PDB file of C-alpha atoms and ligand atoms in Angstrom:
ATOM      1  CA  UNK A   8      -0.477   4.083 -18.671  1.00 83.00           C
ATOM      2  CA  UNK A   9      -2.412   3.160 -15.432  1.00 95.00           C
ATOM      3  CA  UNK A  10      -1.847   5.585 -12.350  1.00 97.00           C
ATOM      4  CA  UNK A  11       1.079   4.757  -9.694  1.00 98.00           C
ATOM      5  CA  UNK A  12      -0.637   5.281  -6.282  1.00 98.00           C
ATOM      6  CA  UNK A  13       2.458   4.278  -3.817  1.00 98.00           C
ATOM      7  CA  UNK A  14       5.608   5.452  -4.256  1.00 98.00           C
ATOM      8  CA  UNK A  15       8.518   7.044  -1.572  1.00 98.00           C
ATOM      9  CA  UNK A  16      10.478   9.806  -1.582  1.00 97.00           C
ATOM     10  CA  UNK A  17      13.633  10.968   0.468  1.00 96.00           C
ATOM     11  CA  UNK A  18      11.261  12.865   3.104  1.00 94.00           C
ATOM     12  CA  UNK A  19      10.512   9.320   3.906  1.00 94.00           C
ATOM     13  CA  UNK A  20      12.833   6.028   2.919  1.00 94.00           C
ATOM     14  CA  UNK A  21      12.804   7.347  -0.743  1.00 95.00           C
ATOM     15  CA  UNK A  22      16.035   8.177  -2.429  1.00 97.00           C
ATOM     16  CA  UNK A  23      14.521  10.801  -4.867  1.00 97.00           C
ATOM     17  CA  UNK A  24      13.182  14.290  -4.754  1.00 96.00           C
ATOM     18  CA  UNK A  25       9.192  14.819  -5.500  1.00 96.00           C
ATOM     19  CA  UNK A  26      10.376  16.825  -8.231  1.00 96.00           C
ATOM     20  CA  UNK A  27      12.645  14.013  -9.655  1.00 96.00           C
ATOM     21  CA  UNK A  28       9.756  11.540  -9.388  1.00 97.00           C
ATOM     22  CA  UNK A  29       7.713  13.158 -11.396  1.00 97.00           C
ATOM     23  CA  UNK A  30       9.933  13.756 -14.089  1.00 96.00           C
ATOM     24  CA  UNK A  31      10.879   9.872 -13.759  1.00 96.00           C
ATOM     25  CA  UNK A  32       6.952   9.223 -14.202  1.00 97.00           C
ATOM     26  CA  UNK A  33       6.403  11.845 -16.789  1.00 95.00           C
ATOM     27  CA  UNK A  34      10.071  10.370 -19.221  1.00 95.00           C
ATOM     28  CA  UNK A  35       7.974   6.830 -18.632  1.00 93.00           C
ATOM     29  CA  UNK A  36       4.939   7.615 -19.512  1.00 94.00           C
ATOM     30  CA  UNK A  37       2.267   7.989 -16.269  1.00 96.00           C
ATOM     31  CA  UNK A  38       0.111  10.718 -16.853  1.00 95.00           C
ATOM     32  CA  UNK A  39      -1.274  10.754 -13.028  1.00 97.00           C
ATOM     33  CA  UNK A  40       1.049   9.529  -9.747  1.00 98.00           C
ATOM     34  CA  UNK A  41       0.710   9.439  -6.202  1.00 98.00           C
ATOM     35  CA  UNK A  42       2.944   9.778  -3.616  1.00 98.00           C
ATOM     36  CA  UNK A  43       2.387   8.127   0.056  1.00 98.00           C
ATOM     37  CA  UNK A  44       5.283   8.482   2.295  1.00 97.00           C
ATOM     38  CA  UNK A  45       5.439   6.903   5.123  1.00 97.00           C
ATOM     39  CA  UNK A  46       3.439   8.391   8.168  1.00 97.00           C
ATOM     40  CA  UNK A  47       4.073   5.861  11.308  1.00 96.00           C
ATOM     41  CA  UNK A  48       3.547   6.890  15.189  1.00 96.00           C
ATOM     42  CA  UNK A  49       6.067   4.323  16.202  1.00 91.00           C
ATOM     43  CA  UNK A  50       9.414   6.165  15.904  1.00 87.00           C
ATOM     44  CA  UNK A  51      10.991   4.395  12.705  1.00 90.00           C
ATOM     45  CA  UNK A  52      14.059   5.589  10.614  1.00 89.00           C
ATOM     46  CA  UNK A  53      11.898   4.524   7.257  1.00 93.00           C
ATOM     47  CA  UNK A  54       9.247   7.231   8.165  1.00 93.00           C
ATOM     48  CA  UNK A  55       9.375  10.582   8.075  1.00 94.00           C
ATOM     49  CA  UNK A  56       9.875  12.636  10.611  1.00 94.00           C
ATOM     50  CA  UNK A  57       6.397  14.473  11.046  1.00 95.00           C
ATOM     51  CA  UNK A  58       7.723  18.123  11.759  1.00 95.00           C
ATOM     52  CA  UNK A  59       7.808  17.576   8.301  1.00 95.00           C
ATOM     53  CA  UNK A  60       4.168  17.250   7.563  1.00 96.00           C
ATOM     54  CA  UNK A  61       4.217  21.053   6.654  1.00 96.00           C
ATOM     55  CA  UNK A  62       6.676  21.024   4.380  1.00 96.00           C
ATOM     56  CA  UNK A  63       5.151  17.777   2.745  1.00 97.00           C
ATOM     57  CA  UNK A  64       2.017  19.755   2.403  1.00 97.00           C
ATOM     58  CA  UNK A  65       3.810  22.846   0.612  1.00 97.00           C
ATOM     59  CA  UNK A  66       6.082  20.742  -1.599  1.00 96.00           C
ATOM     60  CA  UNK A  67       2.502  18.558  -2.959  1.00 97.00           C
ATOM     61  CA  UNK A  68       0.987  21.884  -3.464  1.00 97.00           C
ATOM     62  CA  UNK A  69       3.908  23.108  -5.160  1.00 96.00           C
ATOM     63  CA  UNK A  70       4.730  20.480  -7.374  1.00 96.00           C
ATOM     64  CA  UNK A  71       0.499  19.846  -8.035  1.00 95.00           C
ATOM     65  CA  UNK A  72       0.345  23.477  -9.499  1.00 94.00           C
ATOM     66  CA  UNK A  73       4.068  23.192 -11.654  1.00 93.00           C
ATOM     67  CA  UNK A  74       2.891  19.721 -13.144  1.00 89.00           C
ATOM     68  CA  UNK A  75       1.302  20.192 -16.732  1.00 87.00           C
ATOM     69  CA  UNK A  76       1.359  16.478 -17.814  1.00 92.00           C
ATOM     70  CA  UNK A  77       0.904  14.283 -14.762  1.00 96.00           C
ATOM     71  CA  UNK A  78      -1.399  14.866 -12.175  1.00 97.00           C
ATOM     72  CA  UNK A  79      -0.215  14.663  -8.973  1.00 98.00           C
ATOM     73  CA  UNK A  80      -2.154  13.200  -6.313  1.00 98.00           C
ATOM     74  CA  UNK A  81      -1.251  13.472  -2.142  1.00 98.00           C
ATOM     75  CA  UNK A  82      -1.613  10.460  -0.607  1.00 98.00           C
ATOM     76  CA  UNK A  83      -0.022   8.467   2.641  1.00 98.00           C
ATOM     77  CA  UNK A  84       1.051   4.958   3.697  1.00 98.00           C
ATOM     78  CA  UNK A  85      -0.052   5.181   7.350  1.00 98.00           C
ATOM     79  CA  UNK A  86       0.638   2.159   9.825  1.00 98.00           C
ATOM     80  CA  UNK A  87      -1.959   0.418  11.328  1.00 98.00           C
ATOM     81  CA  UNK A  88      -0.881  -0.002  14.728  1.00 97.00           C
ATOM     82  CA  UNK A  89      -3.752  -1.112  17.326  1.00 97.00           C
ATOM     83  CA  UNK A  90      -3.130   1.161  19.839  1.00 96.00           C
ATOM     84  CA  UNK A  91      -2.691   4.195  18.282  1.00 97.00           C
ATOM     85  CA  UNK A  92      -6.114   4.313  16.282  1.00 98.00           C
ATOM     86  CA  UNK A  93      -7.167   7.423  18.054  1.00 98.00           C
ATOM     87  CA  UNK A  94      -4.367   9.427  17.243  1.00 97.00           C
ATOM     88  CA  UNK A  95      -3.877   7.751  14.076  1.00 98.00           C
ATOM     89  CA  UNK A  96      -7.165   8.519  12.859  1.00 98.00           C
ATOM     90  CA  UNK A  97      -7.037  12.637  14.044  1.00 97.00           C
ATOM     91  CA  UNK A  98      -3.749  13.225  11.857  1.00 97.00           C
ATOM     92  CA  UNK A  99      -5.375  11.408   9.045  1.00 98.00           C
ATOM     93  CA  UNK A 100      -8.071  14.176   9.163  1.00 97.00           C
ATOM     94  CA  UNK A 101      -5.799  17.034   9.630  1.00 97.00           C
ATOM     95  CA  UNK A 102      -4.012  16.601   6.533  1.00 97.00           C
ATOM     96  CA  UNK A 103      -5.545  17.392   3.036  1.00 97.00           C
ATOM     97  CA  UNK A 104      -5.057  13.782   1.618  1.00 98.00           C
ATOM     98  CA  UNK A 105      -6.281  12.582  -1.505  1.00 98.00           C
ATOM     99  CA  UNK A 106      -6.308   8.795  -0.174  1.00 98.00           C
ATOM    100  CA  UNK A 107      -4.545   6.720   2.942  1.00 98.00           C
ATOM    101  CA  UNK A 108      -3.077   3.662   2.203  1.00 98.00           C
ATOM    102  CA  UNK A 109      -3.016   1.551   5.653  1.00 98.00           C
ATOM    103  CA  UNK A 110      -0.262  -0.904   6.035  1.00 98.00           C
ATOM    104  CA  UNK A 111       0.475  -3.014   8.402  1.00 98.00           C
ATOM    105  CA  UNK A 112       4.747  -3.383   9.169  1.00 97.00           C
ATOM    106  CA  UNK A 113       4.493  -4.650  12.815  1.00 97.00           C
ATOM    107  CA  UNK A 114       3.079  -7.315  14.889  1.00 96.00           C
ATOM    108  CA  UNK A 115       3.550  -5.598  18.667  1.00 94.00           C
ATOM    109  CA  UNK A 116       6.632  -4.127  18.609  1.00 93.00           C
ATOM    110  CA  UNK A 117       8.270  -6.764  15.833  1.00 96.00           C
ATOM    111  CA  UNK A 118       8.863  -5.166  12.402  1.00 96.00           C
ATOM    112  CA  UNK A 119       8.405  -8.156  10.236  1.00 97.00           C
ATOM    113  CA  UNK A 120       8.889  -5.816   6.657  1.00 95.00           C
ATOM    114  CA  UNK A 121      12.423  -4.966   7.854  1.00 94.00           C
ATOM    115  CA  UNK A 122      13.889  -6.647  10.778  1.00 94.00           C
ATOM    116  CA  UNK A 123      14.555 -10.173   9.401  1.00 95.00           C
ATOM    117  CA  UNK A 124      15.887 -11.502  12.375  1.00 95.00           C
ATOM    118  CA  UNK A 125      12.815 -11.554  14.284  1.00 95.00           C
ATOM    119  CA  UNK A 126      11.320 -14.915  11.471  1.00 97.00           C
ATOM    120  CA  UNK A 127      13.920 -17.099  13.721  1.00 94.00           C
ATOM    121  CA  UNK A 128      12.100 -18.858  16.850  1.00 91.00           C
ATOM    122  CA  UNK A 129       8.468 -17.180  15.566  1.00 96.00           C
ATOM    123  CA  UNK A 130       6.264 -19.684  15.095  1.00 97.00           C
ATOM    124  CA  UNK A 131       4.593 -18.979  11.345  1.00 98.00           C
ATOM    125  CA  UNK A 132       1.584 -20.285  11.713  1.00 98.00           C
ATOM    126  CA  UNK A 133       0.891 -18.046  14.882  1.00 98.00           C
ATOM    127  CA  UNK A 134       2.310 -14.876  12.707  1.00 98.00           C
ATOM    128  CA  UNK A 135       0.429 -15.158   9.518  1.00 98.00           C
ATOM    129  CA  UNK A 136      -3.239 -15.702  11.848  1.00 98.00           C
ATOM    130  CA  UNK A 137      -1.805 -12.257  13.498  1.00 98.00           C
ATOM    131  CA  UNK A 138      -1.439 -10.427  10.308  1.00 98.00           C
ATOM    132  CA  UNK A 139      -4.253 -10.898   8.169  1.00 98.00           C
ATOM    133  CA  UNK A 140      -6.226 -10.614  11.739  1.00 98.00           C
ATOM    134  CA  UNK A 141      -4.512  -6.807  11.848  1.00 98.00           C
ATOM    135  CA  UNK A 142      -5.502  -5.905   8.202  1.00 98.00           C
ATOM    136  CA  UNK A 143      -8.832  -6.920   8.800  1.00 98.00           C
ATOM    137  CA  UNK A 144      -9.089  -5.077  11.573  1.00 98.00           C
ATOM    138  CA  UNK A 145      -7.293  -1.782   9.504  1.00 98.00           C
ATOM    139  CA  UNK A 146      -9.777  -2.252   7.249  1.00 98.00           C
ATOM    140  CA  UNK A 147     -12.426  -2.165   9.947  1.00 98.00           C
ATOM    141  CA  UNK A 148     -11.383   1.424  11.394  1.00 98.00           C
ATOM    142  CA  UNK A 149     -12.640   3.318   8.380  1.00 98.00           C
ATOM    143  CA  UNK A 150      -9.483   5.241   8.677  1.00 97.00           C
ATOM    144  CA  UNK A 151      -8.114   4.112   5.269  1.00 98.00           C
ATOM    145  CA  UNK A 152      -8.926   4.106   1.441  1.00 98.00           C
ATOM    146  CA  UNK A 153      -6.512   1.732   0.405  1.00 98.00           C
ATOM    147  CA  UNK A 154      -5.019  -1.589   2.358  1.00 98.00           C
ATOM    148  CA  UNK A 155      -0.722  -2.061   1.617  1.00 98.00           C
ATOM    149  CA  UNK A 156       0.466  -4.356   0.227  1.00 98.00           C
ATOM    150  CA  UNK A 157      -2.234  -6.867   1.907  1.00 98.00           C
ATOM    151  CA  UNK A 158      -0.276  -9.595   1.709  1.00 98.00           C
ATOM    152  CA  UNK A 159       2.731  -8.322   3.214  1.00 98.00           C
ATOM    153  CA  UNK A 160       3.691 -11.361   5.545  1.00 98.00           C
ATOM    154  CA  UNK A 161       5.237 -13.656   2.730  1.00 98.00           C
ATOM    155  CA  UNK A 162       8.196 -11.296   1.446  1.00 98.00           C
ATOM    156  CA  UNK A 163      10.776 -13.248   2.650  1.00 98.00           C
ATOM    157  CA  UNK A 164       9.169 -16.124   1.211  1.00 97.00           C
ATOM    158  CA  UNK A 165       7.920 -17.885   5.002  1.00 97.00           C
ATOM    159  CA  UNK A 166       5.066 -19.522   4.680  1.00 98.00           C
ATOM    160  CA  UNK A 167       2.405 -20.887   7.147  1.00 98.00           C
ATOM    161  CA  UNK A 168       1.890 -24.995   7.500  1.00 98.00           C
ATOM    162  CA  UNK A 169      -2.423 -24.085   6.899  1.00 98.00           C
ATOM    163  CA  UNK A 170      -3.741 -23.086   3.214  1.00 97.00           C
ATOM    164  CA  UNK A 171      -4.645 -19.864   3.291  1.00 98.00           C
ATOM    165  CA  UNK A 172      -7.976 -20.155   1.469  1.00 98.00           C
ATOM    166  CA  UNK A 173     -10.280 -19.449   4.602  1.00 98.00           C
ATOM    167  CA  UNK A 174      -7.770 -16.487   5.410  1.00 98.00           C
ATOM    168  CA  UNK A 175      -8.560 -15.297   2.149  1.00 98.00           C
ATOM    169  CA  UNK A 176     -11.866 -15.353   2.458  1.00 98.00           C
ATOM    170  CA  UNK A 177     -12.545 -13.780   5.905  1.00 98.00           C
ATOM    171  CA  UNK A 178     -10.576 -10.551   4.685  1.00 98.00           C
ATOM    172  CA  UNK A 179     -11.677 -10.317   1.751  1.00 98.00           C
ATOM    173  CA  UNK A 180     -15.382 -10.821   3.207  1.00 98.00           C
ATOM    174  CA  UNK A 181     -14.203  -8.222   5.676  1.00 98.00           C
ATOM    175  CA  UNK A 182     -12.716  -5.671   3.156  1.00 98.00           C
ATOM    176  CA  UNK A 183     -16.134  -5.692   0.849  1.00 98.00           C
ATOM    177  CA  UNK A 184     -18.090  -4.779   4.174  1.00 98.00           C
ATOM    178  CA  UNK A 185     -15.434  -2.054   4.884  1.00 98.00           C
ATOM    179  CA  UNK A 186     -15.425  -0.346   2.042  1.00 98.00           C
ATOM    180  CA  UNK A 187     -11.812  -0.253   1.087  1.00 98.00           C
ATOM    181  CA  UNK A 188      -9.768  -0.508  -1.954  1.00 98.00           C
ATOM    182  CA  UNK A 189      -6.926  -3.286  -1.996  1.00 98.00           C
ATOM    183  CA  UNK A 190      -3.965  -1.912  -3.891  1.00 98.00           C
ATOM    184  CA  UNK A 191      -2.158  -4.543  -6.604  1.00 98.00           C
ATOM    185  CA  UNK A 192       1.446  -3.885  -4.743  1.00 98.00           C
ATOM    186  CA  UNK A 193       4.024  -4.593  -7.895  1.00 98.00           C
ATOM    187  CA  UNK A 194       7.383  -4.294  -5.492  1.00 98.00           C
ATOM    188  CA  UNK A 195       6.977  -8.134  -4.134  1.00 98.00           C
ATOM    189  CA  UNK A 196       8.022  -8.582  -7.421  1.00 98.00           C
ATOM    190  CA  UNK A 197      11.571  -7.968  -6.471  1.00 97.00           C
ATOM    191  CA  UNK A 198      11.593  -9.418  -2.806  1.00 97.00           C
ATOM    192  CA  UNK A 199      12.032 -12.674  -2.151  1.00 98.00           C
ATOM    193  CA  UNK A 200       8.654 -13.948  -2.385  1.00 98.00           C
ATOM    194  CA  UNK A 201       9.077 -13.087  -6.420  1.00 98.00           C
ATOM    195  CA  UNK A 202       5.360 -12.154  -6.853  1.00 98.00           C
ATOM    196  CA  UNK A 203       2.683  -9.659  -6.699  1.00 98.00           C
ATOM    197  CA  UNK A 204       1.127  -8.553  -3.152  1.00 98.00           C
ATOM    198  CA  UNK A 205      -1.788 -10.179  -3.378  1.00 98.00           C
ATOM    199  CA  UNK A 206      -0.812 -13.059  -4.822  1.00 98.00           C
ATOM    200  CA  UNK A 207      -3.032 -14.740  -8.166  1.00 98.00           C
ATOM    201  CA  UNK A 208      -4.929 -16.755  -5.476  1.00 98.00           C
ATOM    202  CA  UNK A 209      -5.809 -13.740  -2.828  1.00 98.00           C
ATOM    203  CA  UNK A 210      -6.609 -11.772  -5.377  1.00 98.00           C
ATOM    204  CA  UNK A 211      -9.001 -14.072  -7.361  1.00 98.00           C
ATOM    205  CA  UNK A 212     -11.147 -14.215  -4.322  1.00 98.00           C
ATOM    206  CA  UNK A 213     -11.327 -10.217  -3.907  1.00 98.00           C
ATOM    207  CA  UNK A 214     -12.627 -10.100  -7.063  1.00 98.00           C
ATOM    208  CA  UNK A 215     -15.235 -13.065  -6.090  1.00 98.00           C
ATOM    209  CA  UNK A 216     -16.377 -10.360  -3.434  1.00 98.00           C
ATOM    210  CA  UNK A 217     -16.419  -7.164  -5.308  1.00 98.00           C
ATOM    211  CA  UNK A 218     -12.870  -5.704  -3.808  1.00 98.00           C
ATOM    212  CA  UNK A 219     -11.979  -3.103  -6.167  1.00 98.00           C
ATOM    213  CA  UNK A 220      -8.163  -2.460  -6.987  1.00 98.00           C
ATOM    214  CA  UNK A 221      -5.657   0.186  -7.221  1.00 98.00           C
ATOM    215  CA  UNK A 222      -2.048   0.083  -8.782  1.00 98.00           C
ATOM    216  CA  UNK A 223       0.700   0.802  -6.474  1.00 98.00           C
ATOM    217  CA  UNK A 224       4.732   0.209  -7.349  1.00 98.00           C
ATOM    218  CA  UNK A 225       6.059   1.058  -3.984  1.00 98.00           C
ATOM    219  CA  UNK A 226       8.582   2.700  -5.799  1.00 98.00           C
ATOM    220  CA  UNK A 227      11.498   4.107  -3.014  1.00 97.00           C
ATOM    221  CA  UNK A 228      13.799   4.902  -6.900  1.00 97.00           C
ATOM    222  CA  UNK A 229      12.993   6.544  -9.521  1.00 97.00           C
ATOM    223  CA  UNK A 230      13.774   3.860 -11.970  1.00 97.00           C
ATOM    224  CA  UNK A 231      10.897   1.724 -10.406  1.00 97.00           C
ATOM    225  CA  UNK A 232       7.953   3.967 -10.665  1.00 98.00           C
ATOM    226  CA  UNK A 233       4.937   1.805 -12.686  1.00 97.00           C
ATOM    227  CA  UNK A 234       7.000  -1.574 -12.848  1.00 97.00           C
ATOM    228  CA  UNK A 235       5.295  -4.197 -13.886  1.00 98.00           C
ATOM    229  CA  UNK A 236       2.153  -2.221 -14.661  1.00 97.00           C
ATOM    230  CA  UNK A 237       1.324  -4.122 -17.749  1.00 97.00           C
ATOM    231  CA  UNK A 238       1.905  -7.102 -16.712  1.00 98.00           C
ATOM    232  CA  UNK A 239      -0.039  -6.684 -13.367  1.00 98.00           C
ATOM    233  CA  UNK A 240      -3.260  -4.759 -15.453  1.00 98.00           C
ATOM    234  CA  UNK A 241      -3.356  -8.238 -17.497  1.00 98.00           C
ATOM    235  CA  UNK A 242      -3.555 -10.519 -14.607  1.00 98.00           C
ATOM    236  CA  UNK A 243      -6.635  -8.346 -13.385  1.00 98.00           C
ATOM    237  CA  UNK A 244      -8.301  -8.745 -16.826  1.00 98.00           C
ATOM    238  CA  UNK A 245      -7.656 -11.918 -17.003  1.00 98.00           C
ATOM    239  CA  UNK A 246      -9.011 -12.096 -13.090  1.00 98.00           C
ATOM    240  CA  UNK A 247     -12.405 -10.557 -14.549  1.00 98.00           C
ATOM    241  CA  UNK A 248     -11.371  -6.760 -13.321  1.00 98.00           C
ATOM    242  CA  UNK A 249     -12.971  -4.073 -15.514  1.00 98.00           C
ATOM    243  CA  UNK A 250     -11.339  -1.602 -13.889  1.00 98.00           C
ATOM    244  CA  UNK A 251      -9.302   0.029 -11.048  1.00 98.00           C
ATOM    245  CA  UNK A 252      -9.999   2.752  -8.716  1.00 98.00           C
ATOM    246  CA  UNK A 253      -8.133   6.134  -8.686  1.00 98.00           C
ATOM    247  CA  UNK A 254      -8.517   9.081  -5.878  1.00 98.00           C
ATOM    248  CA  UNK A 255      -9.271  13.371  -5.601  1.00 98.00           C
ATOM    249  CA  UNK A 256      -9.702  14.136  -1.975  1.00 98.00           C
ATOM    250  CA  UNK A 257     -10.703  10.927  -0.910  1.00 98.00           C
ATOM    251  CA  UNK A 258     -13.204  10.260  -3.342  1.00 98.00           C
ATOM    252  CA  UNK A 259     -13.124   7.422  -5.773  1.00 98.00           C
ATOM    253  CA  UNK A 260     -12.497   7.489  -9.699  1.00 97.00           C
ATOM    254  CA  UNK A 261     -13.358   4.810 -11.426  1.00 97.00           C
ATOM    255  CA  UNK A 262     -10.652   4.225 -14.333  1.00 97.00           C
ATOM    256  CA  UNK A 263     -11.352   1.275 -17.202  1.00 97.00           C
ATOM    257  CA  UNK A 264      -8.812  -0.939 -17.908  1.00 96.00           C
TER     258      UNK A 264
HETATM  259 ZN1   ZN B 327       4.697  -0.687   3.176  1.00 95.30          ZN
HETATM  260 ZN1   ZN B 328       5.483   1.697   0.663  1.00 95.30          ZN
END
């Protein structure tokens, strides 16, 4: 089995323990997880609250050292949100991460991901431009290994009157210049956009320009860590993928598939 680099637990909007995630990973298989709560400097209920950063730390630690049969990495899913960069950036560096994921959840103060409400009387067109623009630009702070879930904007399966070709194209142009990782994000699986973020055609043109993957199930239950792993490790075969990328302290490890 193929590492699981984005999952939740209850210190964020997960509803299980570290310790029962890894025993969920462990009865199904995974031999290496990583966990990446959510770290936002907006105040949001689905991230945790960061007095708990400490305690985050200790339990990784912990749970790193207990762990005989799956390696336990310490990751994040950090928002990208324009204004905070700064601050953003200096937590980043104060915590002893083995890889970021950046996501972006917000356009201004809108929570697209959650707050469904806000799709009426927003003009699509204008929102899709504005988030691919914002992951490009995550990509371009250097802050982050890995980029969410990149194409976040279709799960509730609203889509923009343009092809997104071109859009394609720019960020993935943008991502190969930046360095980052894009992670195959299995949980749009279950929304209702009923596919993999990126989708077939995104991520045919990442590979076009080198954009190296990672495997990510967004798990926030136990029951979903590593769904759809095979399935999603076949499509990036059959996409020409060799392999995907794993993390130790920020540093790439390159695993075949
Ligand atoms: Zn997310
Ligand atoms: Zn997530």
């Amino acid at each position: 089995m193929y590492p699981d680099y984005h999952m939740h637990t209850n210190l964020s909007d997960g509803h299980h323990t570290h310790d029962e995630m890894v025993y969920a990973a462990e009865a199904s298989g995974l031999t290496e997880i990583g966990f990446s709560d959510h770290i936002s400097l907006k105040p949001v209920g689905w991230a945790m609250d960061l007095k708990r950063i400490p305690e985050m730390i200790d339990l990784i630690a912990h749970i790193q050292k207990k762990s005989n049969s799956v390696t336990v990495r310490f990751g994040a899913e950090v928002d990208y949100i324009p204004d905070l960069v700064d601050q953003t950036r200096s937590l980043i560096k104060s915590l002893p991460l083995d890889y970021v994921i950046g996501s972006v959840h917000f356009i201004d103060d809108w929570n697209f991901d959650t707050d469904i409400n806000g799709y009426n009387g927003t003009d699509i067109d204008v929102f899709y431009r504005a988030y691919f623009r914002l992951i490009g630009e995550a990509a371009q702070t250097g802050m982050f290994d890995v980029i969410g879930h990149a194409d976040l904007a279709k799960k509730f399966a609203v889509y923009p009157t343009f092809k997104l070709q071109k859009t394609y194209e720019q960020c993935a142009r943008i991502f190969n210049e930046s360095g980052v990782v894009v992670e195959l994000n299995t949980s749009g699986k279950n929304k209702p956009c009923a596919e993999f973020y990126p989708s077939v055609d995104f991520l045919e043109i990442l590979h076009h320009y080198r954009v190296p993957i990672t495997l990510g199930s967004d798990a926030h239950v136990e029951q979903n860590i590593g769904q759809y792993f095979d399935e999603a490790v076949n499509l990036l075969k059959s996409l020409g993928y060799k392999e995907i990328i794993g993390f130790n302290q920020r540093k790439r490890i390159t695993i075949g598939i």
